[in-house]
Amino acid sequence: MLSYLKMKISIITSFPFPNGKATANRVMVFAEELIKIEQIKNIQIVSSSSDKNNSTEFRPFINITNIQSLPFNKNNLIFRFYRELLISIRLWITAKQCNANIIIITIPSALLLVPIIIFKKPKVLILDLRDAVWTYLPKGYINNIISFFLKALFKMASKKADLIVVTNKNEASLVKTISGESPIIVANGISSKKLTTYLKIPVKPISKQVNLSYIGNVGIAQELEVLISLAERYRASLNINIIGDGAKLKFLKQEFERSKLNNIFFHGSIPPELVEIYMNKADILFAQIGNNFSSAIPTKVFEYIASGRRVLLGLPNGPAKDIFSKFHGVKIFEVGDVSGLIRSYNEILEVCFDEHSRQKNIDYLANDFIREKTILNLTNKLNEII
């Protein structure tokens, strides 16, 4: 039990905040809900982006400190390791300088675990495992070594943690196996604010010229190359929009240019407030995660569903497939299976999806996937600790 009447929390993320996609959404709800605890005086979110070093107020009693990290080639693994390790140490040191009583580290960047191991533990340390990154590596000798290294890092860091948080039962089982610790589950989902925002988008019939949109990170996990085959098959009746950026964006543009298709459009990264506009224009929203990411749950899909659009998903067997198959207006195909993609696309064009279907989805979201509700596991546990 801590003796402080009023305490400070530092939340460390290696992603930009508040514009850091899924990670930022999770951190935002953490901060907004934790500040409601009576004993919490202030929350400092320590994040990394290409913006200059600065500190700003995000909400009353919630501040952001940004650590500048200039863009670099993420395909160079040795240089990437060095840069991510360096920024992890800088983030940790900055968080410690805030004189926080409680530090929360949210991972997918596994190198954020290194400072936990080498530096003195804060009074309360919470590990938020948003992604079990060691499960995402394809099979192979080198990758097996990396996976072993990442699991060893996590095991050592977990021994210093007062609490471990995960997003689903699958991750909880992985953590238990590696560390011996029993984590609590704070499921991903959608914030009540975003749900209210996306509810303003009206349900509409599919246009003759179909607009299919992907919104999110354009990275390795998404395997968006499969959209080339869809664009070729429906060249005359389908427009595909890719909204976002990431490590595979340049490669994808080159692949689409080689295909000489004129029905694929890249819009780049957009501010969060414009996402609603692109969802409104879409007839179908698309997402996919590769087989190596079977433990992941793409949180953007919860927003897709809230927007009242049909959703086309490529998913491996795992928690994401189990969850999203229960919603109306969602078609799921095997990852990378072009014939399955085409079949599911044709089926979703024929799906009867109306306001009644949308309301069933909203009810399910509201009952089980509102972030402010799922975080109660953390706030209740933290209240016990402090």
XYZ file of C-alpha atoms in Angstrom:
386
model
C 0.000 0.000 0.000
C 1.448 3.359 -1.061
C 1.556 6.120 1.516
C 0.943 9.031 -0.842
C -2.318 10.932 -0.667
C -2.018 12.000 -4.286
C 0.009 10.042 -6.823
C 1.338 10.486 -10.330
C 1.153 7.973 -13.144
C 3.439 7.854 -16.172
C 2.247 5.861 -19.188
C 5.020 4.941 -21.624
C 4.306 4.165 -25.281
C 6.745 4.048 -28.172
C 3.956 5.079 -30.557
C 2.845 8.670 -31.202
C 0.112 10.069 -28.990
C -2.701 10.959 -29.551
C -2.334 10.019 -33.240
C -0.699 6.623 -32.760
C -3.528 4.443 -34.071
C -4.670 1.471 -31.956
C -2.026 1.889 -29.260
C -2.932 5.544 -28.751
C -6.620 4.654 -28.459
C -5.844 2.224 -25.660
C -3.544 4.665 -23.863
C -6.157 7.415 -24.150
C -8.830 5.382 -22.392
C -6.331 4.253 -19.752
C -5.477 7.878 -18.971
C -9.041 9.181 -19.028
C -10.326 6.432 -16.742
C -7.364 6.259 -14.334
C -7.475 10.014 -13.653
C -10.934 9.427 -12.168
C -9.374 7.485 -9.279
C -9.460 9.777 -6.264
C -5.845 9.159 -5.241
C -4.434 9.996 -8.716
C -3.195 13.570 -9.013
C -1.719 13.658 -12.502
C -1.026 11.435 -15.512
C 1.936 11.959 -17.830
C 1.851 10.174 -21.183
C 5.403 9.755 -22.471
C 5.354 8.970 -26.178
C 7.571 8.998 -29.240
C 7.077 10.543 -32.664
C 8.947 12.467 -35.353
C 7.668 15.744 -33.861
C 10.052 17.891 -31.838
C 10.548 17.277 -28.119
C 7.707 19.008 -26.308
C 5.247 18.826 -23.429
C 1.586 19.747 -23.797
C -1.659 19.438 -21.843
C -3.992 16.849 -23.338
C -6.804 16.997 -20.800
C -7.037 18.546 -17.337
C -4.430 16.728 -15.222
C -3.308 14.650 -18.241
C -0.164 15.811 -20.032
C 1.835 14.553 -23.001
C 5.609 14.555 -23.240
C 6.850 13.719 -26.731
C 10.339 12.341 -27.351
C 11.500 12.977 -30.899
C 12.452 9.912 -32.920
C 13.225 10.675 -36.553
C 12.002 8.227 -39.237
C 14.363 5.403 -40.174
C 14.463 2.301 -42.375
C 12.649 -0.379 -40.379
C 13.709 -3.087 -42.813
C 17.299 -2.813 -41.522
C 16.825 -5.023 -38.463
C 20.140 -4.242 -36.753
C 19.666 -0.477 -37.061
C 16.014 -0.844 -36.072
C 17.045 -2.746 -32.910
C 19.532 -0.010 -31.998
C 17.073 2.843 -32.617
C 14.191 1.210 -30.759
C 16.427 0.345 -27.819
C 17.708 3.912 -27.674
C 14.224 5.437 -27.750
C 13.032 2.922 -25.120
C 15.734 4.068 -22.714
C 14.964 7.729 -23.411
C 11.246 7.137 -22.790
C 11.985 5.370 -19.495
C 14.343 8.078 -18.251
C 11.814 10.782 -19.141
C 9.031 8.928 -17.325
C 11.201 8.534 -14.219
C 11.999 12.266 -14.276
C 8.269 12.926 -13.875
C 8.589 11.508 -10.342
C 5.741 9.098 -10.988
C 4.705 6.659 -8.285
C 3.167 4.344 -10.870
C 4.600 3.555 -14.316
C 2.558 1.762 -16.960
C 4.444 0.455 -19.988
C 2.278 -0.506 -22.950
C 3.863 -2.890 -25.415
C 3.985 -3.899 -28.612
C 7.603 -2.675 -28.787
C 9.358 -5.442 -26.846
C 12.476 -3.338 -26.351
C 10.519 -1.242 -23.851
C 11.130 -4.213 -21.559
C 14.896 -3.633 -21.480
C 14.869 -0.517 -19.240
C 12.654 -2.393 -16.761
C 15.381 -4.993 -16.400
C 18.388 -2.669 -16.173
C 16.975 0.241 -14.156
C 15.544 0.510 -10.660
C 11.900 -0.461 -10.336
C 9.341 2.294 -9.598
C 7.055 1.898 -6.596
C 4.363 0.347 -8.797
C 5.057 -1.096 -12.254
C 2.314 -2.248 -14.611
C 3.022 -4.070 -17.896
C 0.300 -3.682 -20.501
C 0.869 -6.377 -23.129
C -1.192 -5.151 -26.080
C 0.513 -7.632 -28.412
C 2.439 -10.832 -27.694
C 5.008 -9.882 -30.314
C 7.092 -13.052 -29.987
C 4.196 -15.027 -31.501
C 4.198 -12.893 -34.657
C 7.479 -14.151 -36.116
C 7.391 -16.678 -38.975
C 9.064 -20.018 -38.397
C 12.799 -20.201 -39.047
C 16.106 -20.568 -37.243
C 16.834 -16.843 -36.853
C 13.253 -15.982 -35.948
C 13.187 -18.770 -33.373
C 16.236 -17.212 -31.709
C 14.569 -13.782 -31.737
C 11.377 -15.261 -30.296
C 13.367 -16.984 -27.527
C 15.120 -13.679 -26.777
C 11.827 -11.748 -26.604
C 10.217 -14.319 -24.321
C 13.266 -14.236 -22.046
C 13.057 -10.425 -21.925
C 9.397 -10.590 -21.000
C 9.986 -13.221 -18.327
C 12.698 -11.121 -16.656
C 10.656 -7.906 -16.868
C 7.521 -9.609 -15.544
C 9.318 -10.486 -12.316
C 9.508 -6.770 -11.515
C 5.901 -6.031 -12.440
C 3.236 -5.569 -9.788
C 0.554 -6.209 -12.382
C 0.398 -7.556 -15.943
C -2.444 -6.586 -18.262
C -3.401 -8.342 -21.533
C -6.173 -7.897 -24.099
C -7.647 -11.406 -24.373
C -7.670 -14.945 -22.960
C -5.213 -16.184 -25.568
C -2.605 -13.641 -24.467
C -3.361 -14.393 -20.812
C -2.521 -18.046 -21.418
C 0.733 -17.135 -23.203
C 1.782 -14.849 -20.343
C 0.953 -17.467 -17.718
C 3.022 -20.084 -19.564
C 6.096 -17.850 -19.907
C 6.126 -15.894 -16.668
C 4.067 -17.959 -14.283
C 2.098 -14.788 -13.495
C -1.687 -14.501 -13.828
C -2.539 -11.314 -15.753
C -5.815 -9.422 -15.771
C -7.693 -8.893 -19.028
C -8.513 -5.407 -20.286
C -10.096 -6.174 -23.633
C -9.726 -3.923 -26.629
C -12.805 -2.454 -28.218
C -14.219 0.981 -28.920
C -14.544 4.010 -26.662
C -18.026 5.293 -25.887
C -17.068 8.601 -27.514
C -16.106 6.942 -30.811
C -19.195 4.770 -30.723
C -21.345 7.895 -30.447
C -19.403 9.531 -33.301
C -19.732 6.587 -35.699
C -23.421 6.129 -34.888
C -23.980 9.376 -36.802
C -23.001 7.620 -40.042
C -26.232 6.450 -41.704
C -26.667 2.930 -43.067
C -26.868 3.016 -46.864
C -27.323 0.601 -49.768
C -24.244 -0.433 -51.728
C -23.463 1.776 -54.726
C -23.280 0.379 -58.259
C -19.636 1.461 -58.278
C -18.594 -0.195 -55.031
C -16.221 1.644 -52.688
C -14.135 -0.725 -50.575
C -11.816 0.945 -48.060
C -9.003 -0.151 -45.765
C -8.231 2.259 -42.917
C -5.251 1.683 -40.653
C -1.632 0.658 -40.539
C -0.159 -0.401 -43.878
C 2.290 -2.910 -42.451
C 3.509 -6.472 -42.716
C 0.680 -7.940 -40.643
C -2.079 -6.708 -42.965
C -0.877 -8.479 -46.157
C -2.777 -6.004 -48.313
C -1.271 -7.368 -51.540
C -4.325 -9.620 -51.752
C -6.349 -6.582 -52.812
C -4.562 -6.589 -56.196
C -6.447 -9.734 -57.209
C -9.753 -8.249 -56.070
C -9.092 -5.016 -57.970
C -8.206 -6.961 -61.121
C -11.281 -9.171 -60.922
C -13.689 -6.236 -60.504
C -11.821 -3.576 -62.426
C -14.984 -2.001 -63.836
C -17.223 -2.065 -60.753
C -14.940 -1.639 -57.728
C -12.812 1.178 -56.308
C -10.360 0.320 -53.531
C -9.140 2.989 -51.104
C -6.147 2.489 -48.827
C -6.059 5.061 -46.039
C -3.012 5.047 -43.777
C 0.723 4.567 -43.886
C 3.289 2.105 -42.618
C 6.306 -0.016 -43.428
C 4.704 -1.668 -46.496
C 3.178 1.427 -48.086
C 6.002 2.038 -50.574
C 6.105 -1.623 -51.562
C 2.330 -1.738 -52.085
C 2.356 1.351 -54.265
C 5.041 -0.223 -56.434
C 3.084 -3.478 -56.712
C -0.104 -1.670 -57.710
C 1.776 0.442 -60.254
C 3.159 -2.732 -61.848
C -0.356 -4.140 -62.083
C -1.396 -1.045 -64.099
C -4.698 -0.844 -62.270
C -6.581 2.457 -62.121
C -9.130 1.536 -59.447
C -6.850 1.608 -56.401
C -6.273 4.881 -54.552
C -3.771 5.679 -51.785
C -4.779 8.474 -49.417
C -1.910 8.295 -46.925
C -2.210 9.049 -43.231
C -5.192 11.148 -42.188
C -6.104 12.912 -38.917
C -8.456 10.906 -36.660
C -11.248 13.435 -37.153
C -11.380 12.603 -40.892
C -11.813 8.849 -40.423
C -15.586 9.275 -40.117
C -15.698 10.926 -43.559
C -13.921 8.016 -45.255
C -16.127 5.482 -43.460
C -19.206 7.366 -44.610
C -18.065 7.171 -48.251
C -17.291 3.446 -48.057
C -19.718 0.656 -48.932
C -17.481 -2.082 -47.536
C -14.641 -1.819 -45.029
C -11.742 -4.268 -45.302
C -9.138 -5.618 -42.883
C -6.783 -8.574 -42.706
C -4.150 -9.962 -40.330
C -1.671 -12.651 -41.334
C -1.442 -16.168 -39.909
C 1.618 -15.175 -37.874
C -0.578 -12.720 -35.934
C -3.250 -15.177 -34.811
C -3.303 -13.868 -31.219
C -3.994 -10.272 -32.334
C -7.388 -8.566 -32.415
C -7.440 -5.627 -34.879
C -9.239 -2.935 -32.904
C -10.055 -0.888 -35.990
C -12.695 -3.528 -36.840
C -14.776 -2.493 -33.821
C -14.935 0.990 -35.344
C -15.781 -0.473 -38.757
C -18.735 -2.301 -37.233
C -19.940 0.779 -35.329
C -19.971 2.785 -38.574
C -22.825 0.732 -39.994
C -20.860 -0.636 -42.925
C -20.467 -4.178 -44.186
C -17.102 -5.592 -43.178
C -14.874 -7.976 -45.146
C -12.162 -9.665 -43.067
C -9.237 -11.980 -43.715
C -8.494 -13.658 -40.375
C -6.587 -16.664 -39.066
C -8.104 -18.998 -36.501
C -7.887 -17.248 -33.154
C -9.630 -14.727 -30.883
C -10.304 -12.172 -33.640
C -12.147 -14.706 -35.788
C -14.130 -15.918 -32.775
C -15.203 -12.374 -31.857
C -15.992 -10.829 -35.240
C -17.889 -13.809 -36.647
C -20.660 -13.013 -34.147
C -21.489 -9.638 -35.733
C -24.010 -9.028 -38.523
C -22.858 -7.870 -41.951
C -19.383 -9.395 -41.515
C -17.837 -11.920 -43.905
C -14.607 -13.690 -43.018
C -12.273 -15.504 -45.429
C -9.050 -17.444 -44.889
C -6.012 -15.165 -44.878
C -4.396 -14.853 -48.313
C -7.005 -17.094 -49.978
C -7.881 -15.181 -53.153
C -10.765 -17.471 -54.133
C -12.130 -17.180 -50.599
C -11.783 -13.393 -50.750
C -13.675 -13.217 -54.035
C -16.386 -15.554 -52.772
C -16.818 -13.569 -49.550
C -16.864 -10.295 -51.517
C -19.709 -11.574 -53.708
C -21.588 -12.824 -50.654
C -21.281 -9.544 -48.792
C -22.747 -7.672 -51.766
C -25.897 -9.753 -51.308
C -26.103 -9.498 -47.511
C -29.248 -7.848 -46.191
C -27.877 -5.240 -43.810
C -30.263 -2.604 -42.457
C -30.780 -0.466 -39.363
C -32.073 -3.478 -37.441
C -28.883 -5.419 -38.208
C -26.785 -2.426 -37.272
C -28.606 -2.030 -33.943
C -27.879 -5.659 -33.041
C -24.203 -4.945 -33.638
C -24.335 -1.792 -31.532
C -25.985 -3.656 -28.657
C -23.256 -6.297 -28.744
C -20.530 -3.645 -28.841
C -22.119 -1.716 -25.987
C -22.439 -4.789 -23.784
C -19.015 -6.364 -24.283
C -16.556 -4.049 -26.038
C -16.788 -0.537 -24.611
C -13.262 0.324 -23.480
C -14.415 2.296 -20.441
C -16.150 -0.845 -19.163
C -13.345 -3.282 -19.925
C -10.790 -1.094 -18.110
C -12.681 -1.553 -14.818
C -10.548 -4.664 -14.251
C -7.483 -2.388 -14.149
C -8.957 0.472 -12.115
C -10.345 -1.936 -9.520
C -7.018 -3.741 -9.204
C -5.100 -0.468 -8.995
C -7.399 0.723 -6.233
C -6.411 -2.381 -4.275
C -2.704 -1.655 -4.763
C -2.779 2.015 -3.828
